[in-house]
Coordinates of C-alpha atoms and ligand atoms in Angstrom, one line a residue:
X1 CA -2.6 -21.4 -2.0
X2 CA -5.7 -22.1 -0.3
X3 CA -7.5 -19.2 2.0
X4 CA -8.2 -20.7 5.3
X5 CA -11.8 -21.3 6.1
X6 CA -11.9 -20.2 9.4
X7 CA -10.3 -16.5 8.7
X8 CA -13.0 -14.1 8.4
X9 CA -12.8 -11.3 5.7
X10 CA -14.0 -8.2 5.2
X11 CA -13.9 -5.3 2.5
X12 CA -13.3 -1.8 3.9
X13 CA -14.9 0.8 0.9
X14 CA -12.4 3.7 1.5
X15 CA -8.3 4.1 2.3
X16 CA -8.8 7.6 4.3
X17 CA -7.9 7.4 8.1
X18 CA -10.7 5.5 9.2
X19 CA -10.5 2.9 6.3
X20 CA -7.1 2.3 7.1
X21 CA -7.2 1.9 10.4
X22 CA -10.2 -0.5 10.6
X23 CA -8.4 -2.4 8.3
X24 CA -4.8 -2.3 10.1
X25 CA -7.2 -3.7 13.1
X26 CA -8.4 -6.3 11.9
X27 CA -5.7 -7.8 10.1
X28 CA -3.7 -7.7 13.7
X29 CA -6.5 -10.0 14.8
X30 CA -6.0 -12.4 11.7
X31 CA -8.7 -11.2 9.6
X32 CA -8.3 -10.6 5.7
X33 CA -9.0 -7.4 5.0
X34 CA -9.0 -5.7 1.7
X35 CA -10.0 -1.9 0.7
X36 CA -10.6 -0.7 -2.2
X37 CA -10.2 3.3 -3.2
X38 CA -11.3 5.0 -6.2
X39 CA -8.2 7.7 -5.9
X40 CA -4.5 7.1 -6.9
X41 CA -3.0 7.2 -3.6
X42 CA -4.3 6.3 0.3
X43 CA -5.3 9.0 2.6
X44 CA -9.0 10.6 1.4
X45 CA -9.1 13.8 2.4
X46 CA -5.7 13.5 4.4
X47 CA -4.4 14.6 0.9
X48 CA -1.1 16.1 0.2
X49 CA -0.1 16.9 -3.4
X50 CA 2.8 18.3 -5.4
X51 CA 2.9 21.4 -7.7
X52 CA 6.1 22.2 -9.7
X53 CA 8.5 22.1 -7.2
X54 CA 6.1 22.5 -4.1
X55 CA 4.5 20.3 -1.5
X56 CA 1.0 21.1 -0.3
X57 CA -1.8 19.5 2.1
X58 CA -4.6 20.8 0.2
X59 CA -7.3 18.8 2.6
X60 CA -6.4 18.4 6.4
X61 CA -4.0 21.1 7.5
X62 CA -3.4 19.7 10.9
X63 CA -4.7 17.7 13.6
X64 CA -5.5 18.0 17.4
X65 CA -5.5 14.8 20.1
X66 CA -8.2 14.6 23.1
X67 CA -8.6 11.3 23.7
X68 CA -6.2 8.4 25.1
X69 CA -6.6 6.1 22.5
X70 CA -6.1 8.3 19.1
X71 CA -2.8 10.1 22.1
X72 CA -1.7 6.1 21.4
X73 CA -1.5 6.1 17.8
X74 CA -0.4 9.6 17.7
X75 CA 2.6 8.0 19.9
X76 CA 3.3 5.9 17.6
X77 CA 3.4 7.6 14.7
X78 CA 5.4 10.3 16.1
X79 CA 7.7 7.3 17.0
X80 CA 7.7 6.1 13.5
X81 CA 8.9 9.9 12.1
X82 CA 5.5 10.0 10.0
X83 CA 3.9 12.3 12.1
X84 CA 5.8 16.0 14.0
X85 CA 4.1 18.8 16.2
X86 CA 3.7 22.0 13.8
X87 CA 2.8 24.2 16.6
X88 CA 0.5 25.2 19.6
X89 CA -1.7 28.0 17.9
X90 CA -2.2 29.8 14.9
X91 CA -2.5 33.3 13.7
X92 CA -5.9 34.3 14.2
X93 CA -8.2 36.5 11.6
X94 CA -6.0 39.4 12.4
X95 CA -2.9 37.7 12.5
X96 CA -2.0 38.2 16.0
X97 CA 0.0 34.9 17.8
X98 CA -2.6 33.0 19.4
X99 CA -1.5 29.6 21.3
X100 CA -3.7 27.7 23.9
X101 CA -0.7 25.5 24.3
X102 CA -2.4 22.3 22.7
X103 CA -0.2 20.5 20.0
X104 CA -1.1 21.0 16.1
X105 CA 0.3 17.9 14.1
X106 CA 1.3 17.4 10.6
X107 CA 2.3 14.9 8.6
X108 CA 6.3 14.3 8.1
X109 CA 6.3 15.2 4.8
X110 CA 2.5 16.0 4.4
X111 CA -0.6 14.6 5.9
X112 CA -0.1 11.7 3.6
X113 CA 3.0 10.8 5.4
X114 CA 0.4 8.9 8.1
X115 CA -2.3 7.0 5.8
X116 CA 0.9 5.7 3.5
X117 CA 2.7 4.3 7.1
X118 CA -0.7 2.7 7.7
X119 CA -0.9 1.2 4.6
X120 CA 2.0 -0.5 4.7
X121 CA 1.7 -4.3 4.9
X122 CA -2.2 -4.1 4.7
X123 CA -4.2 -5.5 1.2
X124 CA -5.0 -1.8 -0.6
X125 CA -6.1 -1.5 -4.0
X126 CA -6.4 2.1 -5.5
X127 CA -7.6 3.2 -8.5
X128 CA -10.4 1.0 -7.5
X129 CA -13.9 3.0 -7.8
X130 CA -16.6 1.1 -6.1
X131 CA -19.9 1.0 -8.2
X132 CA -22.3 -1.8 -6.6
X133 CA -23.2 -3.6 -3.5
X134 CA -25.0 -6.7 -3.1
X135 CA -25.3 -9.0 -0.5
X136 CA -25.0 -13.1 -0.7
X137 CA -26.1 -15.5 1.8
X138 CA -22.3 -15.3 3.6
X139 CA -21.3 -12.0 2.8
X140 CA -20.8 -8.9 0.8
X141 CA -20.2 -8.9 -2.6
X142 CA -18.5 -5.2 -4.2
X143 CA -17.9 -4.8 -8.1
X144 CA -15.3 -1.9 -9.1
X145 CA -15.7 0.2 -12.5
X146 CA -12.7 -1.6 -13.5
X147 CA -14.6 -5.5 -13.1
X148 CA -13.0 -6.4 -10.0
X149 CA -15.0 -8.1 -8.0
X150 CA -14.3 -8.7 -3.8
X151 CA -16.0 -11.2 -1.7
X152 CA -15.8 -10.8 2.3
X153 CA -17.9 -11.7 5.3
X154 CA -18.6 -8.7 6.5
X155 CA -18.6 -4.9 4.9
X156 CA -17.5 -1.6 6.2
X157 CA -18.0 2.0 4.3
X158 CA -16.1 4.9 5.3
X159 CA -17.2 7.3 2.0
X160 CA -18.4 10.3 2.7
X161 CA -22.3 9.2 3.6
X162 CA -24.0 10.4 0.2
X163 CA -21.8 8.4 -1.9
X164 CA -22.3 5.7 0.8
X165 CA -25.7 5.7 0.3
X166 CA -26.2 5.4 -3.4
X167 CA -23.8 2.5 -3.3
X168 CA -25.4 0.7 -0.7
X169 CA -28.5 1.0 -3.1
X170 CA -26.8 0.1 -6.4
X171 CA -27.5 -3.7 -6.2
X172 CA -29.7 -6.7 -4.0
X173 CA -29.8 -5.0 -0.8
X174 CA -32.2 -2.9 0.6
X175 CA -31.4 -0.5 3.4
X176 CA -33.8 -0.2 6.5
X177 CA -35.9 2.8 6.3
X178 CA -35.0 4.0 10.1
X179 CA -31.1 3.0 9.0
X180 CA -31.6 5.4 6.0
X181 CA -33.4 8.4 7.7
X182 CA -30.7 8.8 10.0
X183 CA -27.9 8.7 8.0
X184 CA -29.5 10.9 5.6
X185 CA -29.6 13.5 8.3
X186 CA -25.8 13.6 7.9
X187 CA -24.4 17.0 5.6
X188 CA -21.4 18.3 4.8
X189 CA -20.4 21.9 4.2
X190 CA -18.1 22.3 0.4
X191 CA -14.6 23.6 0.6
X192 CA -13.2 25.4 -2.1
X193 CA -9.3 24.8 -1.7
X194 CA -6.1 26.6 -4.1
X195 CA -2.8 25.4 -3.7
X196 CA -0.2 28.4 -5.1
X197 CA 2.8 27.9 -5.4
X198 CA 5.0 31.5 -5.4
X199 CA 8.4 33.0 -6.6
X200 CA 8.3 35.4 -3.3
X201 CA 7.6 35.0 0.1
X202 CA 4.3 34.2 1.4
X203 CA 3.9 36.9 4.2
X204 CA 2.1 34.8 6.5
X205 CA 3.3 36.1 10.2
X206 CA 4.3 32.8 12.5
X207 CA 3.9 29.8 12.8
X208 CA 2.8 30.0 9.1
X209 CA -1.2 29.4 9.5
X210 CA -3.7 31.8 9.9
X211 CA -7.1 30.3 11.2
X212 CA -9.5 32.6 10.2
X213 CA -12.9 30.4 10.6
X214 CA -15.0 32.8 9.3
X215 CA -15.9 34.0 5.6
X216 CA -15.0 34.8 2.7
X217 CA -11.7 32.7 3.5
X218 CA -11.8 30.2 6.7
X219 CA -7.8 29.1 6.3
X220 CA -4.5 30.2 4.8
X221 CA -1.1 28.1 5.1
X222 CA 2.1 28.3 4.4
X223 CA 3.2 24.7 3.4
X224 CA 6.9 25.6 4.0
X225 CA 6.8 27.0 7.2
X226 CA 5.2 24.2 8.2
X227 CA 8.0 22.5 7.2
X228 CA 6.8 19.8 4.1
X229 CA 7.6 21.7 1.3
X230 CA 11.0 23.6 0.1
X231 CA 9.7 26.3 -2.0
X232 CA 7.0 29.2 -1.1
X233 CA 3.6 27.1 -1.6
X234 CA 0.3 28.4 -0.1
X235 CA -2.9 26.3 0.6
X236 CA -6.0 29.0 0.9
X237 CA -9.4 27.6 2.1
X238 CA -12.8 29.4 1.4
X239 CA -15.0 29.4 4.1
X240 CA -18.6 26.9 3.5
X241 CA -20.6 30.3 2.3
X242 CA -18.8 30.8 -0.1
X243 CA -17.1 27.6 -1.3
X244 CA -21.1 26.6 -1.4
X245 CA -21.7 29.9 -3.6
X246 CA -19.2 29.9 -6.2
X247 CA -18.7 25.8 -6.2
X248 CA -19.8 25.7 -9.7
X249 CA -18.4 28.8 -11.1
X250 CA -15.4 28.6 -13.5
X251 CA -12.1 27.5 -12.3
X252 CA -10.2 30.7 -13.4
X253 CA -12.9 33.4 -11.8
X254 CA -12.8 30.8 -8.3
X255 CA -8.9 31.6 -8.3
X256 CA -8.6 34.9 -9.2
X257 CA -10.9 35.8 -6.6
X258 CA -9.2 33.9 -3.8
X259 CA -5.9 35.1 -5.0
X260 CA -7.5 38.7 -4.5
X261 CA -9.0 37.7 -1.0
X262 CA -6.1 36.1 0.6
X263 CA -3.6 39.2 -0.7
X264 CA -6.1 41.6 0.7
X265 CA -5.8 39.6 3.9
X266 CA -2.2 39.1 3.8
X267 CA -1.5 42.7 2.9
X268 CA 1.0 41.5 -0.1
X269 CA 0.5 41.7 -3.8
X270 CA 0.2 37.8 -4.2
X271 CA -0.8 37.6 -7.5
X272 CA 2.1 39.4 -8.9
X273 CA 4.3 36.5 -7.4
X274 CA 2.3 33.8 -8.6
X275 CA 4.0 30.9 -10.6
X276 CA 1.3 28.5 -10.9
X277 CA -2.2 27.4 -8.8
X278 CA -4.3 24.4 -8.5
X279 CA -8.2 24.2 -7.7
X280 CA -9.6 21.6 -5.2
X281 CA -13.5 21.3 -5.0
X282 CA -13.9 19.2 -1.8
X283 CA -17.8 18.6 -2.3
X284 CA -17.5 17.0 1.4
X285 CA -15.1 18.7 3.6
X286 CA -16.4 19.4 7.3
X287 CA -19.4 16.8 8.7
X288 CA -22.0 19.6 9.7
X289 CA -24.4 17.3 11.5
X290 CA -22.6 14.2 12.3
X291 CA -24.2 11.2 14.1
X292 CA -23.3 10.5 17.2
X293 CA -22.4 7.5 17.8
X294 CA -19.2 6.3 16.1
X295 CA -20.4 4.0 13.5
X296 CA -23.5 2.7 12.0
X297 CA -24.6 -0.7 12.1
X298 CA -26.8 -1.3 9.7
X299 CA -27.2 -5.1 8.7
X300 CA -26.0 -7.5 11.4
X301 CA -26.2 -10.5 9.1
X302 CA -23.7 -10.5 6.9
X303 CA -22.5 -7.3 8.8
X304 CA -22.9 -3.9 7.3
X305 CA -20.9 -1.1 8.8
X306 CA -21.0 2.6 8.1
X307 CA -17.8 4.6 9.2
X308 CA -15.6 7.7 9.5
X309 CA -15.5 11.5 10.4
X310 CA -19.4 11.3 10.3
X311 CA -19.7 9.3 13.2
X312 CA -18.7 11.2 16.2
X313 CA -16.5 13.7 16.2
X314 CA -16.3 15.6 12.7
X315 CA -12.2 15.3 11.9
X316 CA -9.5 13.3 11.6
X317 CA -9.1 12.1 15.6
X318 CA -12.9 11.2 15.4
X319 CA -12.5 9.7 12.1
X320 CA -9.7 7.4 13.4
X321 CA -11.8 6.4 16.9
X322 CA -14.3 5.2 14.5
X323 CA -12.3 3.0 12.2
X324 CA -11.1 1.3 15.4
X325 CA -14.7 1.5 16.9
X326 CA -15.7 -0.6 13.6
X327 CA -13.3 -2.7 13.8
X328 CA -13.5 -3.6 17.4
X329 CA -17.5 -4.1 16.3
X330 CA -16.4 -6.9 13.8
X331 CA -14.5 -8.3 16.5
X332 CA -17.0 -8.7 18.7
X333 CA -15.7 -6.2 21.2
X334 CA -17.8 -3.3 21.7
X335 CA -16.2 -0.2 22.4
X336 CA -18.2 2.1 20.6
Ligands
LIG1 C1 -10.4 21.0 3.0 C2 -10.5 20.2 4.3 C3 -9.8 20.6 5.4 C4 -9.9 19.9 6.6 N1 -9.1 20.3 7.7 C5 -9.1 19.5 8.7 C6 -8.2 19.8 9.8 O1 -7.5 20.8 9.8 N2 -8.2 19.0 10.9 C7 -9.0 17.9 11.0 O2 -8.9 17.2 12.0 N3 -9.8 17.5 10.0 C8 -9.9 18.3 8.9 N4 -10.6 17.9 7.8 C9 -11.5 16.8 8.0 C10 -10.7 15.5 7.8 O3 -10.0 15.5 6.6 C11 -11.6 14.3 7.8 O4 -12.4 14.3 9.0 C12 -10.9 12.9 7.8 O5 -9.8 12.9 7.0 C13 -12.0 11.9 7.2 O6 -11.4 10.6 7.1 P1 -12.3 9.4 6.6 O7 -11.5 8.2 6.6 O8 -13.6 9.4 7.4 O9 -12.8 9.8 5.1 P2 -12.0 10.1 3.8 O10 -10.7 10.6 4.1 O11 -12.9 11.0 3.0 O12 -11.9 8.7 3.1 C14 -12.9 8.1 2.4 C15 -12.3 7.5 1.1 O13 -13.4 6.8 0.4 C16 -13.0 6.9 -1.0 N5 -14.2 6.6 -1.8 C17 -15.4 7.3 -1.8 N6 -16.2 6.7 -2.7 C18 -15.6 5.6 -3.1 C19 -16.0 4.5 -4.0 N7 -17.2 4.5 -4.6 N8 -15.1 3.5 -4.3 C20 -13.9 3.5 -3.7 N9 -13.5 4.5 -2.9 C21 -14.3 5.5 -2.6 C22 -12.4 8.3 -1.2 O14 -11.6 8.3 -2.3 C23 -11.7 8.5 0.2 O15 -10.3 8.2 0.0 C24 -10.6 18.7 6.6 C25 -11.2 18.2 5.4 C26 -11.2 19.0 4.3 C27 -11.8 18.4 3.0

């Protein structure tokens, strides 16, 4: 079959939120789009994973709407039964009920729920680890570890900005200096995150998350109260300090220790209920210092496009404006 000439293509680096939906965009508008992810499954850091017999969202927990546009594909996907309302507040550090009456959402079965029902029908090839960039007289060029090779018109990277920047650097292209500067003012705090899965209950009060946003833990939740997983299964998050303190130290000290911490802050033995435990090292969690507009142009001919949750807002509604934003870019409608 032969590709039509006039269809423009482009190669989205990245299946997270904003990868996805740049990508659902500009297929609608007749565009071949294909995006390549180094990970097993779509989503980034909307991750949810399984341990024995439990379910956990060991990246996201939840997600807030501000804006009209990201209230429209929150519609929808609540339409589609991917996405449900968890709740209107959390426990806070003391776990005292606290609700300021916005809407929490969740996945269906998991933050994953959303990214996979975005996916659907869209060219996504995971397992796919990006390793060079170079740029032709028409387009982009992207090699993966595995040899695969992707042509497009035009290229758009949603990886965390580090790993953005030394593949924008791997091959013939050189990035502007000014381009560079600013997007290497971009940082991330780490996030140390243990998924345990218990024989007991969890002894989280209601609705099952307490939002601590402090130090030496920042989140605990209850993945069953929140209604994706059928067994007692806790996600614990450490706080930047000191996820960025014991990053490096060895797995079983890192989950002893927050075992210990979120027991002491629970008030329950935890550990003597454990059945088994999972460490996450998100080296890029929360975008400390993001830039502000929504995406980063920075080669107009063929375009070059930086994206995601470090353009704008810092989280997953911001992340999904500026997927669209890009998107719309390409298009040659600018709403950004
Ligand atoms: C622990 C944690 C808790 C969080 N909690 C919340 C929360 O409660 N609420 C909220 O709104 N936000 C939260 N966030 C932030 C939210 O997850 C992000 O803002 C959002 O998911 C980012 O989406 P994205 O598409 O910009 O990036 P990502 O989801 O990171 O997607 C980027 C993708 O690029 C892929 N990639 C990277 N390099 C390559 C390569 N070389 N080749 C191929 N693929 C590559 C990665 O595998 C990844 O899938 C949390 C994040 C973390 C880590």
């Amino acid at each position: 079959m032969s590709e039509d000439p006039n269809r423009r293509s482009c190669i989205i680096v990245g299946a997270g939120i904003s990868g996805l939906l740049a990508a659902s965009t500009l297929q609608r508008e007749g565009w071949n789009a294909t995006v390549l992810d180094e990970s097993r499954g779509v989503g980034g850091r909307m991750a949810t994973r399984r341990l024995g017999e439990g379910n956990f969202d060991h990246g996201t927990q939840f997600f807030t709407v501000r804006g009209e546009r990201f209230a429209g594909l929150v519609e929808g996907w609540l339409g589609a039964g991917v996405a449900a309302e968890w709740t209107r507040g959390f426990a806070d550090a003391d776990g005292q009920p606290y609700e300021d009456g916005h809407p929490r959402y969740r996945g269906a079965e998991g933050m994953t729920s959303i990214p996979k029902h975005i996916a659907r029908g869209l060219d996504v090839r995971t397992g796919e680890r990006v390793v060079r960039v170079d740029s032709s007289d028409d387009g982009w060029e992207v090699t993966c570890e595995s040899g695969l090779r992707v042509a497009g018109n035009a290229l758009v990277l949603t990886a965390p900005v580090p790993q953005g920047l030394d593949l924008v650097s791997s091959g013939s292209y050189r990035l502007p200096d000014r381009v560079r500067r600013l997007l290497e003012a971009v940082s991330y705090d780490p996030c140390l995150a243990l998924m345990v899965l218990l024989d007991g209950p969890t002894g989280l009060p209601e609705p099952g998350g307490i939002q601590i946003k402090g130090e030496p833990l920042d989140w605990i939740g209850d993945n069953g109260r929140k209604g994706i997983s059928e067994v007692p299964a806790v996600t614990v998050h450490a706080g930047p300090e000191w996820s960025r303190s014991h990053f490096e130290d060895d797995e079983k000290e890192v989950i002893d220790s927050m075992i210990s911490l979120a027991g002491d802050r629970l008030g329950t033995d935890l550990a003597s209920t454990v059945i088994a435990t999972s460490l996450t090292r998100w080296r890029y969690s929360w975008v400390t210092n993001p830039h502000p507009e929504p995406y980063l142009v920075t080669s107009d001919d063929p375009p070059l496009l930086f994206c995601g949750d470090a353009f704008g807002q810092p989280k997953v509604e911001g992340a999904a404006l500026s997927g669209l934003a890009a998107a719309d870019h390409l298009m040659g409608r600018d709403t950004g």
